[in-house]
Short mmCIF file of C-alpha atoms in Angstrom, two decimals:
data_model
loop_
_atom_site.label_atom_id
_atom_site.label_comp_id
_atom_site.label_asym_id
_atom_site.label_seq_id
_atom_site.Cartn_x
_atom_site.Cartn_y
_atom_site.Cartn_z
CA MET T 1 45.03 123.52 104.65
CA VAL T 2 42.57 122.57 101.91
CA GLU T 3 43.86 125.68 99.83
CA GLY T 4 47.58 124.68 100.04
CA MET T 5 46.43 121.15 98.83
CA LEU T 6 44.06 122.09 96.05
CA GLY T 7 46.24 125.10 95.06
CA HIS T 8 43.04 127.42 95.48
CA ASP T 9 43.47 130.82 96.61
CA ASP T 10 39.54 130.98 97.07
CA VAL T 11 39.00 128.52 100.12
CA GLU T 12 38.67 130.11 103.04
CA ARG T 13 40.82 129.08 106.03
CA THR T 14 39.55 125.50 106.57
CA ALA T 15 41.34 122.36 107.86
CA LEU T 16 39.65 118.88 107.55
CA ILE T 17 40.69 116.60 110.52
CA VAL T 18 39.86 112.53 109.59
CA VAL T 19 40.61 110.31 112.30
CA CYS T 20 39.37 107.01 113.75
CA HIS T 21 40.19 105.73 117.28
CA PRO T 22 41.89 102.40 116.77
CA GLU T 23 39.44 100.77 119.46
CA ILE T 24 36.34 102.14 117.95
CA ALA T 25 37.51 100.74 114.38
CA TYR T 26 37.83 97.63 115.71
CA ASP T 27 34.55 97.61 117.63
CA ALA T 28 32.71 98.87 114.35
CA LEU T 29 34.42 96.19 111.94
CA GLY T 30 33.27 93.57 114.79
CA ILE T 31 29.71 94.47 114.28
CA ASP T 32 29.82 94.50 110.96
CA PRO T 33 33.23 94.46 108.36
CA THR T 34 30.99 96.82 105.99
CA LEU T 35 30.97 99.58 108.62
CA ALA T 36 34.28 100.55 107.43
CA GLY T 37 32.80 102.28 104.69
CA MET T 38 31.60 105.02 107.12
CA LEU T 39 34.59 105.31 109.02
CA PRO T 40 36.82 107.35 109.98
CA CYS T 41 35.23 110.79 112.00
CA THR T 42 35.69 114.04 110.49
CA THR T 43 36.28 117.12 112.25
CA ILE T 44 36.20 120.38 110.12
CA VAL T 45 37.96 123.57 111.56
CA TYR T 46 37.16 126.97 109.73
CA GLU T 47 37.48 130.48 109.64
CA ARG T 48 34.94 132.84 108.03
CA GLU T 49 36.00 136.38 106.48
CA GLY T 50 34.76 138.77 109.30
CA ASP T 51 34.21 136.73 111.99
CA ASP T 52 36.62 136.34 114.52
CA ARG T 53 35.66 133.14 115.78
CA VAL T 54 37.29 129.38 114.81
CA HIS T 55 34.31 127.10 114.20
CA VAL T 56 34.71 123.33 114.68
CA HIS T 57 32.07 121.00 113.31
CA HIS T 58 32.01 117.14 113.83
CA VAL T 59 30.53 114.46 111.91
CA SER T 60 29.99 111.36 113.66
CA ALA T 61 30.19 108.40 111.92
CA THR T 62 28.97 106.09 114.62
CA LYS T 63 25.64 108.14 114.97
CA ALA T 64 25.42 108.19 111.41
CA ILE T 65 25.67 104.12 111.56
CA ARG T 66 23.15 104.06 113.95
CA ASP T 67 20.80 106.54 112.35
CA LEU T 68 20.98 105.55 108.72
CA GLY T 69 20.52 101.77 109.97
CA CYS T 70 23.96 100.66 108.49
CA ALA T 71 24.30 97.85 110.84
CA PRO T 72 22.08 94.64 110.83
CA SER T 73 19.22 94.93 113.10
CA GLU T 74 20.56 92.15 115.64
CA SER T 75 23.61 94.74 116.40
CA SER T 76 21.43 97.19 117.80
CA ALA T 77 22.72 97.09 121.11
CA ASP T 78 26.55 96.73 120.06
CA VAL T 79 25.87 100.15 118.04
CA GLU T 80 24.32 101.77 120.82
CA ALA T 81 27.15 101.17 122.90
CA LEU T 82 29.76 102.06 120.40
CA VAL T 83 27.76 105.61 120.10
CA GLU T 84 27.66 105.91 123.79
CA LYS T 85 32.11 105.15 123.89
CA THR T 86 32.30 107.65 121.12
CA GLY T 87 30.31 110.26 122.74
CA GLU T 88 32.33 110.16 125.93
CA LEU T 89 35.71 110.45 124.08
CA MET T 90 34.15 113.32 122.06
CA THR T 91 32.86 115.09 125.33
CA VAL T 92 36.62 114.95 126.49
CA VAL T 93 37.40 116.85 123.18
CA TRP T 94 34.86 119.36 123.26
CA GLU T 95 35.97 120.18 126.87
CA ASN T 96 39.39 120.38 125.99
CA ILE T 97 38.50 123.10 123.24
CA GLU T 98 36.41 124.96 125.56
CA GLU T 99 38.87 125.24 128.29
CA HIS T 100 42.04 125.98 125.77
CA GLY T 101 40.02 127.26 122.83
CA SER T 102 41.06 131.20 123.75
CA GLU T 103 44.53 130.39 124.43
#
């Protein structure tokens, strides 16, 4: 995907999946509109030469918002609820990857 978009043939098979669950975006913007700069979440799917596995790495925007202190301190409970909600959604994603990953 990256190779085709960039026109380079030296990039290993890599795909960047950039998504934002609309409800999560709505909740984040409700906490502080400036948090939009941290969205969306990105998942990277890639292969490495000589490795027969497909690797998946997820970058959690909501955890970054919390851990970097991007939201106003009075919103910490709201941010924590958002982290919990996204964690639950990502758990479903990881379970599906585990269940269907070898198909």
